[in-house]
Backbone as JSON, one array per atom type, in Angstrom:
{
  "sequence": "QVQLAESGGGLVQPGGSLRLSCAASGIIFSIHTMSWYRQASGKQRELVAAITSTGSTNYADAVKGRFTISRDNAKNTVYLQMNSLKPENTSFYYCNGRLVQLDYWGQGTQVTVSS",
  "N": [[-3.7, 39.82, 52.91], [-6.08, 42.41, 52.2], [-9.3, 42.23, 53.52], [-12.75, 42.54, 53.56], [-15.62, 41.58, 55.08], [-18.92, 41.21, 54.74], [-22.0, 40.74, 56.51], [-25.29, 39.75, 57.63], [-27.38, 40.56, 56.05], [-30.58, 40.04, 54.43], [-34.01, 38.97, 54.14], [-36.65, 41.07, 54.97], [-39.64, 42.37, 56.43], [-41.47, 45.36, 55.49], [-40.95, 48.09, 57.67], [-39.52, 46.63, 59.46], [-36.35, 45.57, 60.93], [-32.82, 45.34, 60.4], [-29.45, 44.4, 61.07], [-26.47, 45.08, 59.69], [-23.19, 43.77, 59.4], [-19.69, 44.29, 59.12], [-16.72, 42.84, 58.94], [-13.35, 43.5, 59.19], [-10.11, 42.76, 57.94], [-6.55, 42.74, 57.63], [-6.02, 45.42, 57.48], [-5.22, 48.47, 59.21], [-7.59, 48.92, 61.13], [-8.67, 50.87, 62.86], [-7.9, 53.4, 62.0], [-9.08, 53.86, 59.61], [-11.6, 55.33, 57.59], [-14.81, 54.07, 57.58], [-17.44, 52.82, 55.61], [-20.79, 52.35, 54.41], [-22.19, 51.38, 51.41], [-24.69, 51.29, 48.87], [-25.98, 49.41, 46.13], [-28.29, 49.02, 43.89], [-29.8, 46.85, 41.47], [-28.85, 47.74, 38.25], [-28.4, 50.32, 39.01], [-26.48, 53.18, 40.13], [-23.72, 52.93, 42.37], [-24.04, 54.11, 45.65], [-23.43, 56.21, 48.48], [-24.41, 55.26, 51.71], [-23.94, 55.49, 54.51], [-21.33, 56.73, 56.62], [-18.48, 56.48, 58.75], [-15.95, 58.04, 60.5], [-12.5, 57.7, 61.59], [-12.47, 59.01, 63.98], [-15.03, 58.89, 64.84], [-16.96, 60.52, 63.73], [-19.94, 60.88, 61.87], [-21.78, 60.37, 58.82], [-24.63, 60.55, 56.81], [-26.72, 59.42, 54.16], [-29.4, 61.42, 53.02], [-31.82, 60.08, 52.75], [-31.85, 58.06, 54.64], [-31.45, 59.1, 57.12], [-32.11, 59.26, 60.56], [-33.23, 56.76, 60.6], [-31.31, 54.82, 60.06], [-28.28, 53.74, 61.58], [-24.86, 54.07, 61.81], [-22.07, 52.45, 63.19], [-19.02, 51.64, 64.95], [-16.77, 49.14, 66.11], [-13.8, 49.12, 67.24], [-12.21, 47.32, 68.61], [-13.12, 44.91, 67.69], [-12.67, 45.12, 65.03], [-14.78, 45.83, 63.35], [-17.5, 47.2, 61.56], [-20.81, 48.45, 61.76], [-24.15, 48.56, 60.5], [-27.05, 49.61, 61.57], [-30.27, 49.16, 60.69], [-33.34, 50.46, 60.74], [-36.94, 50.66, 60.64], [-37.42, 49.83, 58.0], [-37.85, 50.23, 54.49], [-39.39, 49.35, 51.34], [-37.9, 50.59, 49.29], [-35.35, 50.55, 50.28], [-34.29, 48.2, 49.53], [-31.56, 46.54, 48.25], [-28.21, 45.73, 47.2], [-25.75, 45.76, 49.61], [-22.67, 47.22, 50.35], [-19.58, 47.11, 52.05], [-17.08, 49.48, 52.8], [-13.72, 50.43, 53.19], [-11.58, 53.11, 53.82], [-8.55, 54.87, 53.42], [-6.79, 57.66, 53.03], [-5.97, 57.71, 49.71], [-6.67, 55.13, 49.22], [-9.01, 52.58, 48.71], [-11.04, 49.98, 49.87], [-13.1, 47.19, 49.29], [-15.87, 45.19, 50.25], [-17.58, 42.05, 49.52], [-20.28, 42.32, 49.54], [-23.71, 42.29, 50.68], [-27.02, 41.12, 50.45], [-29.94, 42.99, 50.88], [-33.31, 42.76, 51.27], [-36.41, 44.2, 51.26], [-39.58, 43.49, 51.76], [-43.03, 42.63, 51.68]],
  "CA": [[-4.46, 40.66, 52.02], [-7.19, 43.12, 52.79], [-10.57, 41.55, 53.35], [-13.92, 43.06, 54.25], [-16.63, 40.53, 54.99], [-20.23, 41.66, 55.18], [-22.99, 39.75, 56.9], [-26.47, 40.29, 58.26], [-28.44, 40.85, 55.12], [-31.65, 39.07, 54.35], [-35.36, 39.41, 53.8], [-37.36, 41.64, 56.1], [-40.86, 43.07, 56.06], [-41.45, 46.8, 55.7], [-41.03, 48.46, 59.07], [-38.63, 45.8, 60.24], [-34.98, 46.0, 61.17], [-31.68, 44.47, 60.18], [-28.15, 44.95, 61.38], [-25.38, 44.6, 58.86], [-21.86, 43.79, 60.0], [-18.56, 44.19, 58.21], [-15.5, 42.52, 59.66], [-12.19, 43.84, 58.39], [-8.81, 42.2, 58.26], [-5.5, 43.18, 56.72], [-5.86, 46.86, 57.55], [-5.28, 49.07, 60.54], [-9.0, 49.28, 61.06], [-9.03, 52.03, 63.67], [-7.57, 54.66, 61.34], [-9.81, 53.95, 58.36], [-13.01, 55.67, 57.49], [-15.61, 52.93, 57.15], [-18.68, 53.27, 55.01], [-21.71, 51.44, 53.75], [-22.75, 51.81, 50.15], [-25.67, 50.38, 48.29], [-26.07, 49.4, 44.69], [-29.39, 48.22, 43.38], [-29.6, 46.38, 40.1], [-28.95, 48.77, 37.24], [-28.24, 51.64, 39.59], [-25.15, 53.6, 40.54], [-23.39, 52.72, 43.76], [-24.17, 55.35, 46.38], [-23.11, 56.18, 49.9], [-25.5, 55.2, 52.68], [-23.47, 56.02, 55.77], [-19.89, 56.66, 56.83], [-18.0, 56.83, 60.08], [-14.52, 58.27, 60.44], [-11.7, 57.12, 62.67], [-12.78, 59.72, 65.21], [-16.41, 58.67, 65.2], [-17.89, 61.4, 63.03], [-20.8, 60.13, 60.97], [-22.42, 61.03, 57.7], [-25.69, 59.7, 56.29], [-27.57, 59.85, 53.07], [-30.63, 62.03, 53.52], [-32.93, 59.13, 52.73], [-31.8, 57.12, 55.76], [-31.26, 59.81, 58.38], [-33.13, 59.0, 61.55], [-33.62, 55.36, 60.56], [-30.11, 54.0, 60.04], [-27.18, 54.17, 62.44], [-23.58, 53.41, 61.59], [-21.21, 52.43, 64.37], [-17.85, 50.79, 64.78], [-16.14, 48.56, 67.27], [-12.42, 48.95, 66.82], [-11.68, 46.12, 69.23], [-13.54, 43.78, 66.87], [-12.43, 45.45, 63.62], [-16.08, 45.65, 62.72], [-18.42, 48.31, 61.42], [-22.18, 47.99, 61.72], [-25.2, 49.44, 60.03], [-28.34, 49.27, 62.12], [-31.29, 49.65, 59.78], [-34.66, 50.38, 61.33], [-38.05, 51.19, 59.85], [-37.03, 49.58, 56.62], [-38.81, 50.48, 53.42], [-39.04, 48.61, 50.13], [-36.88, 51.28, 48.52], [-34.04, 50.23, 50.83], [-33.83, 46.97, 48.92], [-30.35, 46.75, 47.48], [-27.0, 45.09, 47.66], [-25.02, 46.69, 50.46], [-21.24, 46.97, 50.34], [-18.73, 47.74, 53.04], [-15.91, 50.14, 52.25], [-12.72, 51.0, 54.07], [-10.8, 54.11, 53.09], [-7.47, 55.59, 54.05], [-6.2, 58.53, 52.01], [-6.46, 57.39, 48.38], [-6.93, 53.7, 49.11], [-10.36, 52.11, 48.99], [-11.21, 48.54, 49.9], [-14.51, 46.83, 49.2], [-16.33, 43.84, 50.52], [-18.33, 41.38, 48.47], [-21.65, 42.79, 49.6], [-24.76, 41.46, 51.23], [-28.31, 41.52, 49.91], [-31.04, 43.37, 51.75], [-34.58, 42.8, 50.56], [-37.51, 44.64, 52.11], [-40.78, 43.13, 51.03], [-44.07, 41.91, 52.39]],
  "C": [[-5.61, 41.33, 52.78], [-8.48, 42.36, 52.5], [-11.63, 42.24, 54.2], [-15.04, 42.08, 54.01], [-17.94, 41.01, 55.59], [-21.1, 40.47, 55.58], [-24.2, 40.47, 57.46], [-27.6, 40.65, 57.33], [-29.49, 39.76, 55.12], [-32.95, 39.71, 53.93], [-36.07, 39.9, 55.05], [-38.61, 42.36, 55.6], [-40.7, 44.58, 56.23], [-41.71, 47.14, 57.16], [-40.11, 47.68, 59.97], [-37.23, 46.35, 60.31], [-33.99, 44.91, 60.79], [-30.44, 45.17, 60.68], [-27.1, 44.28, 60.53], [-24.07, 44.73, 59.62], [-20.82, 43.66, 58.91], [-17.31, 44.01, 59.04], [-14.31, 42.71, 58.75], [-10.95, 43.11, 58.88], [-7.8, 42.72, 57.24], [-5.31, 44.68, 56.65], [-5.77, 47.29, 59.01], [-6.66, 49.7, 60.64], [-9.28, 50.63, 61.71], [-8.76, 53.36, 62.99], [-8.27, 54.83, 59.99], [-11.19, 54.54, 58.56], [-13.74, 54.46, 56.92], [-16.97, 53.43, 56.68], [-19.5, 52.09, 54.53], [-22.25, 52.1, 52.5], [-23.83, 50.83, 49.73], [-25.63, 50.49, 46.78], [-27.18, 48.44, 44.29], [-29.11, 47.86, 41.93], [-29.83, 47.51, 39.11], [-28.75, 50.18, 37.74], [-26.77, 51.92, 39.92], [-24.93, 53.3, 42.03], [-23.41, 54.07, 44.49], [-23.92, 55.16, 47.86], [-24.38, 56.15, 50.74], [-25.09, 55.86, 53.99], [-21.98, 55.85, 55.87], [-19.57, 57.03, 58.26], [-16.49, 56.93, 60.01], [-13.82, 57.59, 61.6], [-11.96, 57.78, 64.01], [-14.24, 59.61, 65.62], [-17.4, 59.61, 64.57], [-18.67, 60.59, 62.0], [-21.42, 61.01, 59.91], [-23.42, 60.05, 57.1], [-26.3, 60.29, 55.04], [-28.88, 60.38, 53.64], [-31.77, 61.02, 53.65], [-32.96, 58.2, 53.93], [-31.6, 57.8, 57.11], [-32.43, 59.57, 59.32], [-33.58, 57.56, 61.61], [-32.43, 54.42, 60.64], [-29.06, 54.6, 60.97], [-25.93, 53.37, 62.12], [-22.76, 53.51, 62.87], [-20.02, 51.53, 64.09], [-17.35, 50.31, 66.12], [-14.71, 48.24, 66.88], [-11.77, 47.72, 67.43], [-12.02, 44.87, 68.44], [-13.27, 43.99, 65.39], [-13.71, 45.32, 62.8], [-16.86, 46.95, 62.69], [-19.81, 47.76, 61.21], [-23.07, 49.03, 61.05], [-26.52, 48.91, 60.58], [-29.4, 49.94, 61.27], [-32.66, 49.39, 60.39], [-35.69, 50.99, 60.39], [-37.79, 51.03, 58.37], [-38.19, 49.74, 55.65], [-38.42, 49.66, 52.2], [-37.95, 49.27, 49.3], [-35.48, 51.1, 49.08], [-33.49, 48.92, 50.28], [-32.64, 47.24, 48.02], [-29.29, 45.76, 47.93], [-26.2, 46.12, 48.42], [-23.56, 46.26, 50.56], [-20.55, 47.74, 51.45], [-17.49, 48.3, 52.37], [-15.0, 50.62, 53.37], [-11.81, 51.92, 53.29], [-9.74, 54.73, 53.98], [-6.73, 56.34, 52.96], [-6.79, 58.12, 50.66], [-6.84, 55.93, 48.2], [-8.35, 53.35, 49.54], [-10.41, 50.6, 48.89], [-12.68, 48.22, 50.0], [-14.76, 45.4, 49.59], [-17.12, 43.28, 49.36], [-19.79, 41.79, 48.44], [-22.59, 41.78, 50.24], [-26.11, 42.01, 50.79], [-29.29, 41.85, 51.03], [-32.29, 43.49, 50.9], [-35.68, 43.14, 51.55], [-38.79, 44.43, 51.32], [-41.76, 42.42, 51.94], [-44.48, 40.65, 51.65]]
}
């Protein structure tokens, strides 16, 4: 079965950094577009960053210049490096893998930015 497993979330002070990881199994990872979404309590799930199979990236305006998405196809893993974190980045972060019309989701990992 398809499985996306997020890790790396936690509590960090404003201005700090975290790196989220998402390890995929059950898919041909290298041909999937991989993305990170966030969904805060009571809010709509929204795209944070995406990286295609060819390495093209797309970021939400709010995180441009602070977050970097990358992938390591040899490890079937996508990363989200989050720098200069702000309290408004607090959310549950979900990993997504997409190929054509198919979307796969991880369980999510909590990121809390607070002093």
